[in-house]
Tab-separated table of C-alpha atoms in Angstrom:
chain	number	residue	atom	x	y	z
E	1	UNK	CA	10.441	-39.521	-64.240
E	2	UNK	CA	11.263	-42.315	-62.117
E	3	UNK	CA	12.304	-44.600	-65.023
E	4	UNK	CA	14.543	-41.665	-66.425
E	5	UNK	CA	16.252	-41.385	-63.069
E	6	UNK	CA	16.518	-45.156	-62.481
E	7	UNK	CA	18.399	-45.322	-65.537
E	8	UNK	CA	21.162	-43.081	-64.182
E	9	UNK	CA	24.209	-45.291	-63.735
E	10	UNK	CA	26.979	-45.123	-61.102
E	11	UNK	CA	30.271	-43.613	-62.755
E	12	UNK	CA	33.147	-46.290	-62.414
E	13	UNK	CA	36.039	-44.316	-60.707
E	14	UNK	CA	36.229	-43.373	-57.220
E	15	UNK	CA	36.505	-39.980	-56.096
E	16	UNK	CA	39.909	-39.334	-53.826
E	17	UNK	CA	39.687	-36.363	-51.354
E	18	UNK	CA	42.851	-35.013	-49.643
E	19	UNK	CA	41.659	-33.663	-46.249
E	20	UNK	CA	43.618	-32.631	-43.173
E	21	UNK	CA	46.802	-34.841	-44.729
E	22	UNK	CA	45.067	-38.035	-45.220
E	23	UNK	CA	42.929	-39.254	-48.218
E	24	UNK	CA	39.427	-40.105	-47.875
E	25	UNK	CA	37.679	-42.400	-50.462
E	26	UNK	CA	34.088	-41.919	-51.561
E	27	UNK	CA	32.136	-43.574	-54.099
E	28	UNK	CA	29.957	-41.425	-56.741
E	29	UNK	CA	26.065	-41.251	-56.133
E	30	UNK	CA	23.547	-43.909	-57.004
E	31	UNK	CA	19.809	-42.707	-57.530
E	32	UNK	CA	16.725	-44.715	-56.938
E	33	UNK	CA	13.094	-44.302	-58.335
E	34	UNK	CA	11.476	-44.952	-54.683
E	35	UNK	CA	9.685	-41.844	-53.578
E	36	UNK	CA	10.330	-40.934	-49.669
E	37	UNK	CA	6.655	-39.975	-49.176
E	38	UNK	CA	5.949	-37.542	-46.307
E	39	UNK	CA	3.503	-38.680	-43.560
E	40	UNK	CA	0.753	-35.959	-42.578
E	41	UNK	CA	-0.781	-36.069	-38.978
E	42	UNK	CA	-3.275	-34.070	-37.054
E	43	UNK	CA	-1.779	-35.132	-34.079
E	44	UNK	CA	-0.722	-31.536	-32.576
E	45	UNK	CA	0.832	-33.151	-29.343
E	46	UNK	CA	3.832	-34.001	-31.397
E	47	UNK	CA	4.498	-30.556	-31.564
E	48	UNK	CA	4.975	-30.257	-27.475
E	49	UNK	CA	6.918	-33.467	-27.529
E	50	UNK	CA	9.340	-31.571	-30.220
E	51	UNK	CA	9.233	-28.123	-28.731
E	52	UNK	CA	12.492	-26.414	-28.516
E	53	UNK	CA	13.087	-23.448	-26.099
E	54	UNK	CA	11.029	-20.768	-27.889
E	55	UNK	CA	12.889	-17.407	-28.409
E	56	UNK	CA	9.795	-15.157	-28.399
E	57	UNK	CA	7.703	-17.038	-26.142
E	58	UNK	CA	8.077	-19.040	-22.651
E	59	UNK	CA	6.071	-21.385	-21.026
E	60	UNK	CA	5.593	-22.279	-17.283
E	61	UNK	CA	2.898	-23.956	-15.445
E	62	UNK	CA	0.037	-23.217	-17.850
E	63	UNK	CA	1.048	-19.613	-18.783
E	64	UNK	CA	2.490	-18.444	-21.886
E	65	UNK	CA	4.824	-15.225	-21.582
E	66	UNK	CA	5.707	-12.873	-24.256
E	67	UNK	CA	6.681	-9.357	-25.010
E	68	UNK	CA	3.844	-6.983	-25.712
E	69	UNK	CA	5.096	-4.511	-28.730
E	70	UNK	CA	3.846	-1.026	-29.721
E	71	UNK	CA	3.266	0.891	-32.785
E	72	UNK	CA	6.644	2.843	-31.870
E	73	UNK	CA	8.688	-0.537	-31.181
E	74	UNK	CA	9.611	-1.012	-35.061
E	75	UNK	CA	10.865	1.047	-37.781
E	76	UNK	CA	7.800	1.946	-40.122
E	77	UNK	CA	9.467	0.795	-43.388
E	78	UNK	CA	11.909	-1.754	-44.765
E	79	UNK	CA	13.763	-1.905	-47.911
E	80	UNK	CA	14.329	-5.442	-48.255
E	81	UNK	CA	12.368	-6.707	-51.081
E	82	UNK	CA	11.972	-10.433	-50.897
E	83	UNK	CA	11.907	-11.072	-47.024
E	84	UNK	CA	10.594	-7.949	-45.592
E	85	UNK	CA	11.351	-7.459	-41.819
E	86	UNK	CA	11.413	-4.407	-39.363
E	87	UNK	CA	14.074	-3.189	-37.500
E	88	UNK	CA	13.347	-2.698	-33.787
E	89	UNK	CA	13.432	0.694	-32.260
E	90	UNK	CA	15.982	0.674	-29.228
E	91	UNK	CA	14.850	2.170	-25.787
E	92	UNK	CA	11.293	2.289	-26.112
E	93	UNK	CA	9.042	0.704	-23.342
E	94	UNK	CA	7.104	-2.648	-23.849
E	95	UNK	CA	5.663	-5.012	-21.217
E	96	UNK	CA	6.218	-8.444	-20.531
E	97	UNK	CA	3.182	-10.098	-20.344
E	98	UNK	CA	1.712	-13.725	-19.159
E	99	UNK	CA	-1.416	-15.259	-20.401
E	100	UNK	CA	-3.442	-17.874	-18.612
E	101	UNK	CA	-5.625	-20.890	-20.115
E	102	UNK	CA	-8.629	-18.621	-19.372
E	103	UNK	CA	-7.019	-15.786	-21.515
E	104	UNK	CA	-6.533	-13.523	-18.678
E	105	UNK	CA	-3.439	-11.319	-19.663
E	106	UNK	CA	-1.425	-9.965	-16.831
E	107	UNK	CA	1.430	-7.297	-17.408
E	108	UNK	CA	4.520	-8.313	-15.220
E	109	UNK	CA	6.601	-5.076	-15.765
E	110	UNK	CA	7.962	-2.482	-18.276
E	111	UNK	CA	11.022	-3.240	-20.202
E	112	UNK	CA	13.117	-1.710	-22.798
E	113	UNK	CA	14.731	-4.821	-24.520
E	114	UNK	CA	13.732	-6.509	-27.923
E	115	UNK	CA	14.038	-9.779	-29.806
E	116	UNK	CA	14.741	-12.907	-28.139
E	117	UNK	CA	14.236	-13.796	-24.755
E	118	UNK	CA	14.388	-17.073	-22.326
E	119	UNK	CA	13.049	-17.820	-19.200
E	120	UNK	CA	15.364	-19.956	-16.857
E	121	UNK	CA	14.680	-20.550	-13.565
E	122	UNK	CA	13.102	-17.542	-12.062
E	123	UNK	CA	14.744	-14.972	-14.409
E	124	UNK	CA	14.015	-13.787	-17.799
E	125	UNK	CA	17.194	-13.561	-19.986
E	126	UNK	CA	17.094	-10.650	-22.675
E	127	UNK	CA	18.890	-8.487	-24.861
E	128	UNK	CA	18.977	-4.723	-25.524
E	129	UNK	CA	22.235	-3.645	-26.563
E	130	UNK	CA	23.766	-6.310	-24.384
E	131	UNK	CA	22.647	-9.290	-22.453
E	132	UNK	CA	21.161	-9.037	-18.744
E	133	UNK	CA	18.686	-10.806	-16.832
E	134	UNK	CA	15.897	-9.621	-14.268
E	135	UNK	CA	13.644	-11.608	-11.948
E	136	UNK	CA	10.059	-12.102	-13.060
E	137	UNK	CA	9.121	-8.676	-11.798
E	138	UNK	CA	11.644	-6.884	-13.528
E	139	UNK	CA	13.884	-6.114	-10.902
E	140	UNK	CA	17.402	-7.032	-9.882
E	141	UNK	CA	18.766	-6.664	-13.250
E	142	UNK	CA	22.053	-8.213	-13.996
E	143	UNK	CA	24.200	-7.203	-17.156
E	144	UNK	CA	26.648	-9.506	-18.864
E	145	UNK	CA	28.115	-7.369	-21.371
E	146	UNK	CA	27.489	-6.086	-24.884
E	147	UNK	CA	26.312	-8.958	-27.490
E	148	UNK	CA	23.669	-11.239	-27.782
E	149	UNK	CA	22.272	-14.823	-26.681
E	150	UNK	CA	23.226	-17.506	-29.358
E	151	UNK	CA	21.792	-20.574	-27.504
E	152	UNK	CA	20.176	-22.105	-24.470
E	153	UNK	CA	19.909	-25.291	-22.966
E	154	UNK	CA	17.151	-25.169	-20.374
E	155	UNK	CA	17.954	-28.874	-18.868
E	156	UNK	CA	21.305	-27.746	-18.022
E	157	UNK	CA	20.282	-24.057	-17.066
E	158	UNK	CA	23.096	-22.420	-19.428
E	159	UNK	CA	23.046	-19.813	-21.966
E	160	UNK	CA	25.692	-19.484	-24.810
E	161	UNK	CA	26.735	-15.886	-25.426
E	162	UNK	CA	28.366	-14.039	-28.029
E	163	UNK	CA	30.090	-11.061	-26.186
E	164	UNK	CA	32.078	-8.148	-27.445
E	165	UNK	CA	35.474	-7.880	-26.369
E	166	UNK	CA	37.771	-4.849	-26.610
E	167	UNK	CA	35.003	-2.476	-27.333
E	168	UNK	CA	33.293	-1.277	-30.657
E	169	UNK	CA	36.400	0.184	-32.050
E	170	UNK	CA	38.375	-3.271	-31.711
E	171	UNK	CA	35.813	-5.791	-31.888
E	172	UNK	CA	36.192	-9.276	-31.704
E	173	UNK	CA	34.073	-12.226	-30.307
E	174	UNK	CA	34.284	-13.739	-26.939
E	175	UNK	CA	31.958	-17.104	-26.771
E	176	UNK	CA	30.803	-17.824	-23.324
E	177	UNK	CA	28.951	-20.027	-21.227
E	178	UNK	CA	26.767	-18.151	-18.556
E	179	UNK	CA	25.484	-20.808	-15.451
E	180	UNK	CA	21.927	-19.468	-14.927
E	181	UNK	CA	22.132	-20.980	-11.533
E	182	UNK	CA	25.493	-19.647	-10.337
E	183	UNK	CA	25.534	-16.339	-12.454
E	184	UNK	CA	29.030	-17.459	-13.346
E	185	UNK	CA	29.938	-16.575	-17.057
E	186	UNK	CA	32.934	-18.442	-18.387
E	187	UNK	CA	35.117	-17.740	-21.664
E	188	UNK	CA	35.380	-20.807	-24.141
E	189	UNK	CA	38.261	-19.082	-25.984
E	190	UNK	CA	40.920	-19.977	-24.021
E	191	UNK	CA	44.216	-17.811	-24.277
E	192	UNK	CA	45.913	-20.249	-26.520
E	193	UNK	CA	43.198	-20.034	-28.997
E	194	UNK	CA	42.153	-16.446	-28.462
E	195	UNK	CA	45.668	-15.103	-28.909
E	196	UNK	CA	45.822	-15.811	-32.731
E	197	UNK	CA	46.314	-12.744	-34.944
E	198	UNK	CA	43.044	-11.126	-35.721
E	199	UNK	CA	44.372	-10.412	-39.357
E	200	UNK	CA	44.798	-14.061	-39.582
E	201	UNK	CA	41.251	-14.697	-39.538
E	202	UNK	CA	38.115	-14.864	-37.460
E	203	UNK	CA	35.969	-17.034	-34.952
E	204	UNK	CA	32.271	-17.894	-35.710
E	205	UNK	CA	29.752	-19.706	-33.675
E	206	UNK	CA	28.149	-22.398	-35.596
E	207	UNK	CA	25.739	-24.397	-33.135
E	208	UNK	CA	25.177	-25.623	-29.485
E	209	UNK	CA	24.146	-29.440	-29.269
E	210	UNK	CA	24.128	-31.646	-26.082
E	211	UNK	CA	26.740	-29.814	-24.210
E	212	UNK	CA	29.220	-29.127	-26.825
E	213	UNK	CA	29.654	-25.634	-28.670
E	214	UNK	CA	30.684	-25.873	-32.123
E	215	UNK	CA	32.930	-23.026	-33.246
E	216	UNK	CA	34.856	-22.470	-36.532
E	217	UNK	CA	38.062	-20.447	-37.125
E	218	UNK	CA	38.634	-18.977	-40.494
E	219	UNK	CA	42.114	-18.518	-41.814
E	220	UNK	CA	42.560	-16.171	-44.797
E	221	UNK	CA	44.222	-17.198	-47.942
E	222	UNK	CA	47.081	-15.448	-49.734
E	223	UNK	CA	47.513	-11.656	-50.269
E	224	UNK	CA	44.637	-11.516	-52.583
E	225	UNK	CA	42.385	-12.654	-49.722
E	226	UNK	CA	40.681	-15.569	-51.818
E	227	UNK	CA	40.745	-19.150	-50.406
E	228	UNK	CA	41.742	-20.084	-46.851
E	229	UNK	CA	41.084	-22.802	-44.428
E	230	UNK	CA	38.140	-23.439	-41.697
E	231	UNK	CA	38.921	-25.503	-38.941
E	232	UNK	CA	35.977	-26.905	-37.031
E	233	UNK	CA	36.213	-27.258	-33.012
E	234	UNK	CA	33.927	-29.187	-30.722
E	235	UNK	CA	34.298	-27.269	-27.139
E	236	UNK	CA	32.728	-28.611	-24.002
E	237	UNK	CA	30.981	-26.855	-21.587
E	238	UNK	CA	33.936	-26.815	-19.155
E	239	UNK	CA	36.560	-25.719	-21.630
E	240	UNK	CA	37.637	-29.025	-23.388
E	241	UNK	CA	38.703	-28.491	-26.957
E	242	UNK	CA	38.672	-31.206	-29.848
E	243	UNK	CA	39.690	-30.105	-33.299
E	244	UNK	CA	37.142	-31.868	-35.669
E	245	UNK	CA	38.229	-31.207	-39.201
E	246	UNK	CA	39.703	-28.701	-41.324
E	247	UNK	CA	38.533	-27.744	-44.873
E	248	UNK	CA	40.168	-25.745	-47.613
E	249	UNK	CA	38.438	-23.201	-49.683
E	250	UNK	CA	39.142	-23.297	-53.412
E	251	UNK	CA	41.482	-20.208	-54.215
E	252	UNK	CA	39.707	-19.308	-57.600
E	253	UNK	CA	36.372	-18.047	-56.011
E	254	UNK	CA	35.593	-14.616	-55.192
E	255	UNK	CA	34.188	-15.432	-51.953
E	256	UNK	CA	35.139	-17.749	-49.220
E	257	UNK	CA	33.286	-21.270	-48.230
E	258	UNK	CA	32.148	-21.377	-44.399
E	259	UNK	CA	30.217	-23.925	-42.390
E	260	UNK	CA	26.838	-23.319	-42.792
E	261	UNK	CA	23.807	-24.562	-40.650
E	262	UNK	CA	25.716	-27.308	-38.676
E	263	UNK	CA	23.618	-29.962	-36.882
E	264	UNK	CA	24.529	-32.424	-34.510
E	265	UNK	CA	22.435	-35.600	-34.425
E	266	UNK	CA	23.531	-39.079	-33.185
E	267	UNK	CA	27.523	-39.485	-33.253
E	268	UNK	CA	27.674	-37.368	-36.435
E	269	UNK	CA	27.880	-33.683	-37.366
E	270	UNK	CA	26.041	-32.602	-40.736
E	271	UNK	CA	26.541	-29.062	-42.432
E	272	UNK	CA	26.996	-27.421	-45.899
E	273	UNK	CA	30.330	-26.144	-46.768
E	274	UNK	CA	29.869	-23.395	-49.459
E	275	UNK	CA	29.428	-19.537	-49.801
E	276	UNK	CA	27.421	-16.488	-50.887
E	277	UNK	CA	28.324	-14.180	-53.767
E	278	UNK	CA	26.546	-11.309	-55.689
E	279	UNK	CA	25.088	-8.385	-54.988
E	280	UNK	CA	21.943	-10.360	-53.186
E	281	UNK	CA	24.433	-12.728	-51.634
E	282	UNK	CA	22.925	-15.832	-53.531
E	283	UNK	CA	24.322	-19.375	-52.083
E	284	UNK	CA	26.847	-20.627	-54.484
E	285	UNK	CA	26.414	-24.214	-53.728
E	286	UNK	CA	29.193	-26.234	-52.224
E	287	UNK	CA	29.218	-29.801	-50.418
E	288	UNK	CA	26.860	-31.328	-47.915
E	289	UNK	CA	29.216	-33.037	-45.472
E	290	UNK	CA	28.777	-35.747	-42.826
E	291	UNK	CA	31.361	-36.453	-40.322
E	292	UNK	CA	31.757	-38.274	-37.095
E	293	UNK	CA	32.216	-36.009	-33.932
E	294	UNK	CA	35.911	-37.050	-33.744
E	295	UNK	CA	36.609	-35.919	-37.409
E	296	UNK	CA	36.471	-39.477	-38.717
E	297	UNK	CA	34.287	-41.230	-41.362
E	298	UNK	CA	34.169	-38.089	-43.681
E	299	UNK	CA	31.377	-38.293	-46.154
E	300	UNK	CA	30.402	-35.640	-48.665
E	301	UNK	CA	27.955	-34.736	-51.736
E	302	UNK	CA	28.548	-31.820	-54.109
E	303	UNK	CA	25.765	-29.420	-54.530
E	304	UNK	CA	25.122	-26.954	-57.073
E	305	UNK	CA	23.685	-23.613	-56.378
E	306	UNK	CA	19.921	-23.009	-57.504
E	307	UNK	CA	18.595	-20.112	-58.717
E	308	UNK	CA	14.872	-21.219	-58.119
E	309	UNK	CA	15.130	-22.177	-54.481
E	310	UNK	CA	17.405	-21.592	-51.558
E	311	UNK	CA	19.914	-24.610	-51.325
E	312	UNK	CA	21.622	-23.528	-48.083
E	313	UNK	CA	19.442	-25.779	-45.638
E	314	UNK	CA	19.232	-29.447	-44.541
E	315	UNK	CA	16.737	-31.154	-42.671
E	316	UNK	CA	17.577	-34.438	-40.717
E	317	UNK	CA	15.116	-37.313	-40.174
E	318	UNK	CA	15.903	-40.103	-37.977
E	319	UNK	CA	14.362	-43.435	-38.034
E	320	UNK	CA	16.183	-45.471	-35.178
E	321	UNK	CA	19.863	-45.528	-35.770
E	322	UNK	CA	19.230	-44.194	-39.343
E	323	UNK	CA	19.660	-40.716	-40.371
E	324	UNK	CA	18.431	-39.316	-43.694
E	325	UNK	CA	19.609	-35.897	-44.980
E	326	UNK	CA	16.816	-33.862	-46.912
E	327	UNK	CA	18.066	-30.913	-49.038
E	328	UNK	CA	16.660	-28.875	-51.832
E	329	UNK	CA	17.461	-30.058	-55.480
E	330	UNK	CA	15.578	-30.996	-58.618
E	331	UNK	CA	16.490	-34.551	-57.961
E	332	UNK	CA	19.218	-34.625	-60.510
E	333	UNK	CA	17.455	-32.570	-63.259
E	334	UNK	CA	17.025	-29.240	-64.282
E	335	UNK	CA	13.796	-27.262	-63.827
E	336	UNK	CA	13.200	-27.755	-67.403
E	337	UNK	CA	13.505	-31.145	-67.421
E	338	UNK	CA	11.131	-31.719	-64.380
E	339	UNK	CA	8.504	-29.397	-66.089
E	340	UNK	CA	8.891	-31.793	-69.278
E	341	UNK	CA	8.386	-34.893	-67.217
E	342	UNK	CA	4.994	-33.667	-65.596
E	343	UNK	CA	6.758	-34.481	-62.038
E	344	UNK	CA	8.609	-32.068	-59.877
E	345	UNK	CA	10.626	-33.520	-56.558
E	346	UNK	CA	12.361	-30.471	-55.261
E	347	UNK	CA	13.510	-32.225	-52.147
E	348	UNK	CA	16.083	-34.771	-52.587
E	349	UNK	CA	16.869	-37.489	-49.793
E	350	UNK	CA	20.615	-38.626	-49.128
E	351	UNK	CA	21.267	-41.770	-47.399
E	352	UNK	CA	24.841	-41.173	-46.467
E	353	UNK	CA	25.175	-45.218	-45.353
E	354	UNK	CA	24.716	-46.335	-49.119
E	355	UNK	CA	24.981	-42.931	-50.974
E	356	UNK	CA	21.934	-43.486	-52.604
E	357	UNK	CA	19.711	-40.420	-53.126
E	358	UNK	CA	15.851	-40.627	-53.405
E	359	UNK	CA	13.060	-38.177	-54.763
E	360	UNK	CA	10.759	-36.898	-51.848
E	361	UNK	CA	7.322	-35.369	-51.837
E	362	UNK	CA	8.106	-33.082	-48.702
E	363	UNK	CA	7.326	-29.468	-49.809
E	364	UNK	CA	10.205	-27.139	-50.281
E	365	UNK	CA	9.129	-24.490	-47.813
E	366	UNK	CA	9.333	-27.223	-44.967
E	367	UNK	CA	12.756	-27.159	-45.309
E	368	UNK	CA	13.294	-23.217	-45.988
E	369	UNK	CA	10.910	-22.179	-43.082
E	370	UNK	CA	11.986	-24.476	-40.478
E	371	UNK	CA	15.841	-25.206	-40.985
E	372	UNK	CA	16.848	-22.388	-38.420
E	373	UNK	CA	15.358	-23.935	-35.250
E	374	UNK	CA	11.740	-23.028	-36.136
E	375	UNK	CA	9.151	-26.045	-36.298
E	376	UNK	CA	6.562	-24.016	-38.341
E	377	UNK	CA	5.603	-23.945	-42.058
E	378	UNK	CA	3.341	-21.271	-43.485
E	379	UNK	CA	1.860	-20.410	-46.811
E	380	UNK	CA	1.798	-24.090	-47.474
E	381	UNK	CA	-1.244	-24.800	-49.751
E	382	UNK	CA	-2.132	-28.344	-49.572
E	383	UNK	CA	-5.002	-28.197	-51.901
E	384	UNK	CA	-4.094	-25.524	-54.450
E	385	UNK	CA	-6.854	-23.234	-52.954
E	386	UNK	CA	-4.065	-20.622	-51.672
E	387	UNK	CA	-4.333	-19.281	-48.314
E	388	UNK	CA	-2.428	-19.514	-45.448
E	389	UNK	CA	-2.301	-22.833	-44.158
E	390	UNK	CA	0.168	-23.666	-41.186
E	391	UNK	CA	2.219	-26.933	-40.785
E	392	UNK	CA	4.992	-28.128	-38.584
E	393	UNK	CA	7.706	-30.379	-38.743
E	394	UNK	CA	7.556	-32.391	-35.868
E	395	UNK	CA	11.301	-32.729	-34.716
E	396	UNK	CA	13.296	-35.259	-36.602
E	397	UNK	CA	10.053	-37.634	-37.212
E	398	UNK	CA	9.690	-36.264	-40.754
E	399	UNK	CA	6.026	-36.087	-40.002
E	400	UNK	CA	4.047	-32.886	-40.866
E	401	UNK	CA	1.356	-31.798	-38.686
E	402	UNK	CA	-1.642	-29.903	-39.968
E	403	UNK	CA	-1.718	-27.095	-37.500
E	404	UNK	CA	-4.283	-24.685	-39.021
E	405	UNK	CA	-5.977	-24.455	-42.394
E	406	UNK	CA	-6.694	-21.104	-43.868
E	407	UNK	CA	-5.615	-19.147	-41.270
E	408	UNK	CA	-5.960	-15.841	-42.650
E	409	UNK	CA	-9.947	-16.408	-42.663
E	410	UNK	CA	-9.747	-17.174	-39.016
E	411	UNK	CA	-8.519	-13.602	-37.902
E	412	UNK	CA	-10.628	-10.758	-36.822
E	413	UNK	CA	-13.446	-9.746	-39.328
E	414	UNK	CA	-12.721	-6.686	-40.990
E	415	UNK	CA	-8.959	-6.892	-41.058
E	416	UNK	CA	-8.893	-6.472	-44.782
E	417	UNK	CA	-10.959	-3.698	-45.002
E	418	UNK	CA	-8.808	-1.910	-42.323
E	419	UNK	CA	-5.714	-2.480	-44.270
E	420	UNK	CA	-6.932	-2.584	-47.863
E	421	UNK	CA	-7.187	-5.487	-50.300
E	422	UNK	CA	-3.406	-4.737	-51.726
E	423	UNK	CA	-1.958	-5.330	-48.000
E	424	UNK	CA	0.473	-8.206	-47.633
E	425	UNK	CA	0.088	-10.786	-45.067
E	426	UNK	CA	2.895	-12.640	-43.412
E	427	UNK	CA	2.677	-14.664	-40.386
E	428	UNK	CA	5.362	-14.336	-37.643
E	429	UNK	CA	6.374	-15.928	-34.226
E	430	UNK	CA	4.028	-18.863	-34.233
E	431	UNK	CA	4.136	-21.088	-31.163
E	432	UNK	CA	2.061	-24.046	-30.119
E	433	UNK	CA	1.309	-24.886	-26.375
E	434	UNK	CA	-1.497	-26.397	-24.361
E	435	UNK	CA	-3.882	-26.778	-27.400
E	436	UNK	CA	-3.395	-23.067	-28.571
E	437	UNK	CA	-1.634	-21.873	-31.724
E	438	UNK	CA	-0.002	-18.175	-31.067
E	439	UNK	CA	0.682	-16.180	-33.922
E	440	UNK	CA	1.159	-12.749	-35.263
E	441	UNK	CA	-0.453	-11.408	-38.573
E	442	UNK	CA	1.645	-8.482	-40.068
E	443	UNK	CA	0.180	-6.617	-42.773
E	444	UNK	CA	2.296	-4.491	-45.072
E	445	UNK	CA	2.430	-2.970	-48.203
E	446	UNK	CA	5.115	-2.603	-51.379
E	447	UNK	CA	5.221	1.063	-52.188
E	448	UNK	CA	8.274	0.539	-54.381
E	449	UNK	CA	11.896	1.632	-53.408
E	450	UNK	CA	11.119	5.584	-54.281
E	451	UNK	CA	8.376	5.500	-51.794
E	452	UNK	CA	10.461	3.885	-49.003
E	453	UNK	CA	10.294	0.148	-49.879
E	454	UNK	CA	7.710	-1.865	-47.480
E	455	UNK	CA	5.707	-0.054	-45.126
E	456	UNK	CA	4.043	-1.705	-42.062
E	457	UNK	CA	0.338	-1.063	-41.811
E	458	UNK	CA	-0.323	-3.185	-38.473
E	459	UNK	CA	0.481	-6.071	-36.610
E	460	UNK	CA	-2.384	-8.194	-34.974
E	461	UNK	CA	-1.345	-10.837	-32.206
E	462	UNK	CA	-3.879	-13.751	-31.775
E	463	UNK	CA	-4.177	-17.161	-30.181
E	464	UNK	CA	-6.314	-19.972	-31.760
E	465	UNK	CA	-7.575	-22.756	-29.727
E	466	UNK	CA	-7.519	-26.031	-31.242
E	467	UNK	CA	-10.817	-26.944	-32.975
E	468	UNK	CA	-12.371	-23.362	-33.068
E	469	UNK	CA	-12.961	-21.376	-36.220
E	470	UNK	CA	-12.378	-17.849	-34.865
E	471	UNK	CA	-8.802	-16.596	-33.478
E	472	UNK	CA	-8.782	-14.396	-30.459
E	473	UNK	CA	-7.243	-11.390	-30.664
E	474	UNK	CA	-4.813	-10.563	-28.144
E	475	UNK	CA	-3.631	-7.273	-28.813
E	476	UNK	CA	-2.545	-5.283	-32.114
E	477	UNK	CA	-0.066	-2.380	-32.901
């Protein structure tokens, strides 16, 4: 395959793009035979170095904190066929629990919240129908409004909130910065920007990174609603606005293109500009874009939708000042051509400086499972034997840590007998700290749409000590 791909020549013409009133020059891509090989490691300390603020766990002075759910905490069925999930039941009680290194679990308080939570300072920040905080004994509740927590920065002691303004009959978002030290919540949508006619378009939160909040405003197209423009803004925590770039959608599309999966690294922003269409909402392809934070030095590559792998994800690897962009593609080949060649490189690496693309042997699931701020890759078979093998991408290093092989064989004996051989196992809420891997083993069964879809059979919560063969059951529901 390498020789075939190496013979792909560069087209002679330059591509001229009109963007925000000026022309950008970009060269057609070149393809290399060199395979970007992935480095695997057993050094799990890299996970703690690259640990982001977890959304399902918190850590403080040797103790791990989590919410203990019960059988009535989630709906029993789910109609989603390809990626089943069970909706939380609001208003039912759960416990906030901490566990120490010796395995002693202590229930701190009872709570009716659900989903993500953060421990900043001496307070838990949580959601039910709105955002609120309590002290570490569950007292002194402070409510901040209806909405959700979008991002957290434990170093700066802040949260980025998406709050509802105007009530449910006239909903529009108000993005705010909550200073967890002072308790002051400040709106980022200043009057000048917030006063826009809501029928003209809408605001969206894209990302938070290094003290900057990235928001987009989508201005609708003509009378048929097709096309439109998306403007990306960088907003500082103290409310300074910088317009980064404006991108236009093609008017012939039946869907709108938007910024997807924005990430900031170095002095650049990286994101997809595309959209979803069809009854299943398939990603339709678009562009992978790299632009400096001030909107200059715009670079892009075209990307087609792919029926075999979700293509709406990026992974950035940094090597010194060099940044490599990993994305899903059959490396300039159709799936049929890849099968005929006998080698399939599903992940392609783009060098934005030289515009050269390389094949990579990184597993496709490493991108699809981790690009939304998750470290872990499950269901990754390294030896063809199947089983639940857990790997983890170590930050932007490009290295994959071997966390646990055959994890499904390390859970409590008798699990399969209890739930039946037709039970489907999915690993959820993985977390690594102080030599322990925490995870949930969720068992479900597909009974067909006429029987209600997926049925949750049971969930078991474990921790596995590094080097041990059997995981410790913490609780089940």
